[in-house]
Amino acid sequence: GAVVSQHPSRVICKSGTSVKIECRSLDFQATTMFWYRQFPKQSLMLMATSNEGSKATYEQGVEKDKFLINHASLTLSTLTVTSAHPEDSSFYICSATQSGNAYTGELFFGEGSRLTVL
Amino acid sequence: QKEVEQNSGPLSVPEGAIASLNCTYSDRGSQSFFWYRQYSGKSPELIMSIYSNGDKEDGRFTAQLNKASQYVSLLIRDSQPSDSATYLCAVNPSASNYQLIWGAGTKLIIKP
């Protein structure tokens, strides 16, 4: 199956700093990637849809200036949490889908990044 | 509002028994249906995908789809303690949109 790699898996930072999370599709081209956030004992919450070469589409209630998404290539999308605060502490997960003829609707997930803001 | 609903559980099943997980969806035109398993602190992993009415079997897992009733289920035979996890149902409402609609998940506990 398709492999998605996410880095870092864990990050601890001080309040006010920015954190960048990378998401890479290792063996396929991902025209579209999705960024999710998950709080403890809650379900996945879609934050934004990232399309290669264009601006991300953010879900309602997600601050685009706080959560910067860049999808500069077909294999890499990044999420930057700017001026992080303790309430941003969460499990962030990226996912990608194979597009075009390979599209099956399946999402392939990265390992997730656990962010703790002190 | 397109919705996917699951019983949050927990669903407790004895080891060796059949675990039955259910999911309903609101968009009648939905095309693709998926079951993901998520262990605590980990990201989801795909267990089964199903695209047409009927049953699809893969090892101990069977996915069942009934589009007329807008219902999809996952059966796990010979349940093992390692099957204890949260199971997420996801639906793709349109072949032209890659976004999935997610259920809240059912927590499954397999008791030895």
CSV table of C-alpha atoms in Angstrom, one decimal:
chain,number,residue,atom,x,y,z
A,1,GLY,CA,0.0,0.0,0.0
A,2,ALA,CA,0.9,3.6,-0.3
A,3,VAL,CA,3.1,5.0,2.5
A,4,VAL,CA,2.9,8.4,4.1
A,5,SER,CA,5.6,9.6,6.4
A,6,GLN,CA,5.1,12.3,9.0
A,7,HIS,CA,7.8,14.1,11.0
A,8,PRO,CA,8.3,14.8,13.8
A,9,SER,CA,6.3,12.2,15.8
A,10,ARG,CA,6.5,14.2,19.0
A,11,VAL,CA,7.4,17.8,19.7
A,12,ILE,CA,7.4,19.9,22.8
A,13,CYS,CA,7.7,23.6,22.5
A,14,LYS,CA,7.3,26.8,24.6
A,15,SER,CA,4.3,29.0,24.2
A,16,GLY,CA,4.7,31.5,21.5
A,17,THR,CA,7.0,29.5,19.3
A,18,SER,CA,6.2,28.1,15.9
A,19,VAL,CA,6.3,24.4,15.0
A,20,LYS,CA,6.5,22.8,11.5
A,21,ILE,CA,5.2,19.3,10.7
A,22,GLU,CA,6.1,17.6,7.5
A,23,CYS,CA,4.1,15.1,5.6
A,24,ARG,CA,5.6,13.1,2.7
A,25,SER,CA,4.1,10.6,0.4
A,26,LEU,CA,6.9,8.1,-0.2
A,27,ASP,CA,5.9,6.0,-3.1
A,28,PHE,CA,3.1,7.9,-4.8
A,29,GLN,CA,2.2,11.4,-5.9
A,30,ALA,CA,-0.4,13.0,-3.7
A,31,THR,CA,-2.2,15.8,-5.4
A,32,THR,CA,-4.4,16.2,-2.4
A,33,MET,CA,-3.4,15.9,1.3
A,34,PHE,CA,-5.6,16.4,4.4
A,35,TRP,CA,-4.6,17.7,7.8
A,36,TYR,CA,-6.5,16.4,10.8
A,37,ARG,CA,-6.4,17.2,14.5
A,38,GLN,CA,-7.5,14.9,17.2
A,39,PHE,CA,-8.0,15.7,20.9
A,40,PRO,CA,-7.9,12.9,23.5
A,41,LYS,CA,-10.9,10.5,23.3
A,42,GLN,CA,-12.4,12.5,20.4
A,43,SER,CA,-12.7,11.7,16.7
A,44,LEU,CA,-10.7,13.1,13.8
A,45,MET,CA,-11.4,16.7,13.0
A,46,LEU,CA,-10.5,17.8,9.5
A,47,MET,CA,-8.6,21.1,9.6
A,48,ALA,CA,-7.8,21.7,5.9
A,49,THR,CA,-7.5,20.2,2.5
A,50,SER,CA,-4.1,20.9,0.8
A,51,ASN,CA,-3.8,20.8,-2.9
A,52,GLU,CA,-0.4,20.9,-4.7
A,53,GLY,CA,0.4,24.3,-6.1
A,54,SER,CA,-2.6,26.1,-4.7
A,55,LYS,CA,-3.9,27.6,-1.4
A,56,ALA,CA,-5.3,25.2,1.2
A,57,THR,CA,-9.0,25.1,1.9
A,58,TYR,CA,-9.6,25.4,5.6
A,59,GLU,CA,-12.6,24.1,7.5
A,60,GLN,CA,-14.9,26.4,9.3
A,61,GLY,CA,-13.4,27.6,12.6
A,62,VAL,CA,-9.8,26.8,11.7
A,63,GLU,CA,-7.6,29.9,11.6
A,64,LYS,CA,-5.6,30.0,8.4
A,65,ASP,CA,-3.1,32.5,9.7
A,66,LYS,CA,-2.4,30.3,12.7
A,67,PHE,CA,-2.2,27.0,10.8
A,68,LEU,CA,-0.1,27.6,7.7
A,69,ILE,CA,-0.2,24.9,5.1
A,70,ASN,CA,2.2,24.6,2.2
A,71,HIS,CA,1.9,22.0,-0.5
A,72,ALA,CA,4.8,22.9,-2.7
A,73,SER,CA,5.3,19.5,-4.4
A,74,LEU,CA,3.4,16.4,-5.2
A,75,THR,CA,5.1,14.5,-2.3
A,76,LEU,CA,5.3,17.1,0.5
A,77,SER,CA,2.9,19.1,2.5
A,78,THR,CA,3.8,21.1,5.6
A,79,LEU,CA,1.7,22.4,8.5
A,80,THR,CA,3.2,25.2,10.6
A,81,VAL,CA,1.5,26.0,13.9
A,82,THR,CA,2.4,29.7,14.4
A,83,SER,CA,2.7,31.2,17.9
A,84,ALA,CA,1.6,28.0,19.5
A,85,HIS,CA,-0.3,28.1,22.8
A,86,PRO,CA,-1.2,25.3,25.2
A,87,GLU,CA,-4.7,24.9,23.7
A,88,ASP,CA,-3.0,24.0,20.4
A,89,SER,CA,-1.6,20.8,22.1
A,90,SER,CA,-3.1,18.0,20.2
A,91,PHE,CA,-2.4,15.0,17.9
A,92,TYR,CA,-2.0,16.3,14.3
A,93,ILE,CA,-2.3,13.7,11.5
A,94,CYS,CA,-1.8,14.1,7.8
A,95,SER,CA,-3.2,11.9,5.1
A,96,ALA,CA,-3.0,11.6,1.4
A,97,THR,CA,-4.9,10.0,-1.4
A,98,GLN,CA,-3.7,8.7,-4.8
A,99,SER,CA,-5.2,10.8,-7.5
A,100,GLY,CA,-6.1,10.2,-11.1
A,101,ASN,CA,-6.3,6.6,-12.3
A,102,ALA,CA,-5.0,5.3,-9.0
A,103,TYR,CA,-7.8,6.9,-7.0
A,104,THR,CA,-9.8,4.5,-4.9
A,105,GLY,CA,-11.0,6.9,-2.3
A,106,GLU,CA,-8.7,5.4,0.3
A,107,LEU,CA,-6.8,7.7,2.6
A,108,PHE,CA,-3.3,6.8,3.7
A,109,PHE,CA,-2.3,8.3,7.0
A,110,GLY,CA,1.0,9.5,8.4
A,111,GLU,CA,2.1,8.3,11.8
A,112,GLY,CA,0.8,11.5,13.4
A,113,SER,CA,2.6,14.3,15.4
A,114,ARG,CA,1.9,14.9,19.0
A,115,LEU,CA,2.4,18.5,19.9
A,116,THR,CA,2.7,19.6,23.5
A,117,VAL,CA,2.9,23.4,24.1
A,118,LEU,CA,4.1,24.3,27.5
B,1,GLN,CA,-25.3,18.1,6.2
B,2,LYS,CA,-23.7,14.8,5.2
B,3,GLU,CA,-23.4,12.6,8.3
B,4,VAL,CA,-21.9,9.2,9.3
B,5,GLU,CA,-23.1,7.7,12.5
B,6,GLN,CA,-21.7,5.1,14.7
B,7,ASN,CA,-22.4,3.9,18.2
B,8,SER,CA,-19.6,5.2,20.4
B,9,GLY,CA,-19.5,2.1,22.6
B,10,PRO,CA,-17.6,0.7,24.2
B,11,LEU,CA,-18.6,-2.6,22.7
B,12,SER,CA,-17.3,-5.5,24.8
B,13,VAL,CA,-16.9,-8.9,23.1
B,14,PRO,CA,-15.4,-12.1,24.6
B,15,GLU,CA,-12.2,-13.4,22.9
B,16,GLY,CA,-13.0,-15.8,20.1
B,17,ALA,CA,-16.5,-14.4,19.5
B,18,ILE,CA,-17.7,-12.3,16.5
B,19,ALA,CA,-17.6,-8.5,16.9
B,20,SER,CA,-20.2,-6.6,14.9
B,21,LEU,CA,-19.7,-2.9,14.2
B,22,ASN,CA,-22.3,-0.8,12.5
B,23,CYS,CA,-22.4,2.5,10.6
B,24,THR,CA,-25.2,4.5,8.9
B,25,TYR,CA,-24.7,7.3,6.5
B,26,SER,CA,-27.0,10.1,5.3
B,27,ASP,CA,-25.9,10.7,1.7
B,28,ARG,CA,-27.6,8.2,-0.5
B,29,GLY,CA,-25.3,8.9,-3.4
B,30,SER,CA,-22.2,7.9,-1.5
B,31,GLN,CA,-19.7,5.9,-3.5
B,32,SER,CA,-17.0,4.4,-1.3
B,33,PHE,CA,-17.0,3.1,2.2
B,34,PHE,CA,-14.1,2.4,4.5
B,35,TRP,CA,-13.3,1.0,7.9
B,36,TYR,CA,-10.3,2.2,9.8
B,37,ARG,CA,-8.8,0.9,13.0
B,38,GLN,CA,-7.2,3.3,15.4
B,39,TYR,CA,-5.2,2.2,18.4
B,40,SER,CA,-4.9,4.7,21.3
B,41,GLY,CA,-2.2,7.3,20.5
B,42,LYS,CA,-1.8,6.1,16.9
B,43,SER,CA,-3.0,7.2,13.6
B,44,PRO,CA,-5.8,5.3,11.7
B,45,GLU,CA,-5.0,2.4,9.5
B,46,LEU,CA,-7.2,1.1,6.8
B,47,ILE,CA,-8.9,-2.3,7.5
B,48,MET,CA,-11.4,-2.7,4.8
B,49,SER,CA,-12.8,-0.8,1.8
B,50,ILE,CA,-16.1,-1.7,0.0
B,51,TYR,CA,-17.7,-0.1,-3.0
B,52,SER,CA,-20.7,-2.3,-4.0
B,53,ASN,CA,-23.6,-3.9,-2.2
B,54,GLY,CA,-23.0,-7.2,-0.5
B,55,ASP,CA,-20.2,-8.7,1.5
B,56,LYS,CA,-16.4,-8.4,1.2
B,57,GLU,CA,-14.2,-10.7,3.2
B,58,ASP,CA,-10.5,-10.3,4.0
B,59,GLY,CA,-9.2,-12.8,6.6
B,60,ARG,CA,-11.1,-12.5,9.8
B,61,PHE,CA,-12.8,-9.3,8.6
B,62,THR,CA,-16.0,-9.0,6.6
B,63,ALA,CA,-17.5,-5.7,5.4
B,64,GLN,CA,-21.1,-5.6,4.5
B,65,LEU,CA,-22.8,-2.8,2.5
B,66,ASN,CA,-26.4,-2.2,2.0
B,67,LYS,CA,-26.9,1.0,0.0
B,68,ALA,CA,-30.7,0.8,0.0
B,69,SER,CA,-30.6,0.9,3.8
B,70,GLN,CA,-27.6,3.2,3.9
B,71,TYR,CA,-25.9,0.9,6.2
B,72,VAL,CA,-22.3,-0.5,6.3
B,73,SER,CA,-21.0,-3.0,8.9
B,74,LEU,CA,-17.8,-4.7,9.9
B,75,LEU,CA,-17.7,-8.2,11.3
B,76,ILE,CA,-14.6,-9.4,13.1
B,77,ARG,CA,-14.5,-13.2,13.5
B,78,ASP,CA,-12.5,-15.0,16.2
B,79,SER,CA,-11.9,-11.7,18.0
B,80,GLN,CA,-8.5,-11.3,19.6
B,81,PRO,CA,-7.4,-8.9,22.4
B,82,SER,CA,-5.2,-7.2,19.8
B,83,ASP,CA,-8.4,-6.2,18.0
B,84,SER,CA,-9.3,-3.9,20.9
B,85,ALA,CA,-9.2,-0.4,19.3
B,86,THR,CA,-11.5,2.3,18.0
B,87,TYR,CA,-13.0,1.5,14.7
B,88,LEU,CA,-13.8,4.5,12.4
B,89,CYS,CA,-16.3,4.3,9.6
B,90,ALA,CA,-15.6,6.7,6.7
B,91,VAL,CA,-17.7,7.5,3.6
B,92,ASN,CA,-16.8,9.2,0.3
B,93,PRO,CA,-19.9,10.9,-0.9
B,94,SER,CA,-18.6,11.7,-4.4
B,95,ALA,CA,-16.0,10.2,-6.8
B,96,SER,CA,-15.0,13.8,-7.7
B,97,ASN,CA,-14.2,14.8,-4.2
B,98,TYR,CA,-11.4,13.2,-2.2
B,99,GLN,CA,-12.7,14.2,1.2
B,100,LEU,CA,-14.1,11.5,3.5
B,101,ILE,CA,-16.9,12.0,6.0
B,102,TRP,CA,-16.0,10.3,9.3
B,103,GLY,CA,-18.0,8.7,12.0
B,104,ALA,CA,-17.1,9.3,15.6
B,105,GLY,CA,-15.8,5.8,16.0
B,106,THR,CA,-16.8,2.7,18.1
B,107,LYS,CA,-14.5,1.6,20.8
B,108,LEU,CA,-14.2,-2.2,20.8
B,109,ILE,CA,-12.9,-4.1,23.8
B,110,ILE,CA,-12.1,-7.8,23.4
B,111,LYS,CA,-12.0,-9.5,26.8
B,112,PRO,CA,-9.7,-12.5,27.3
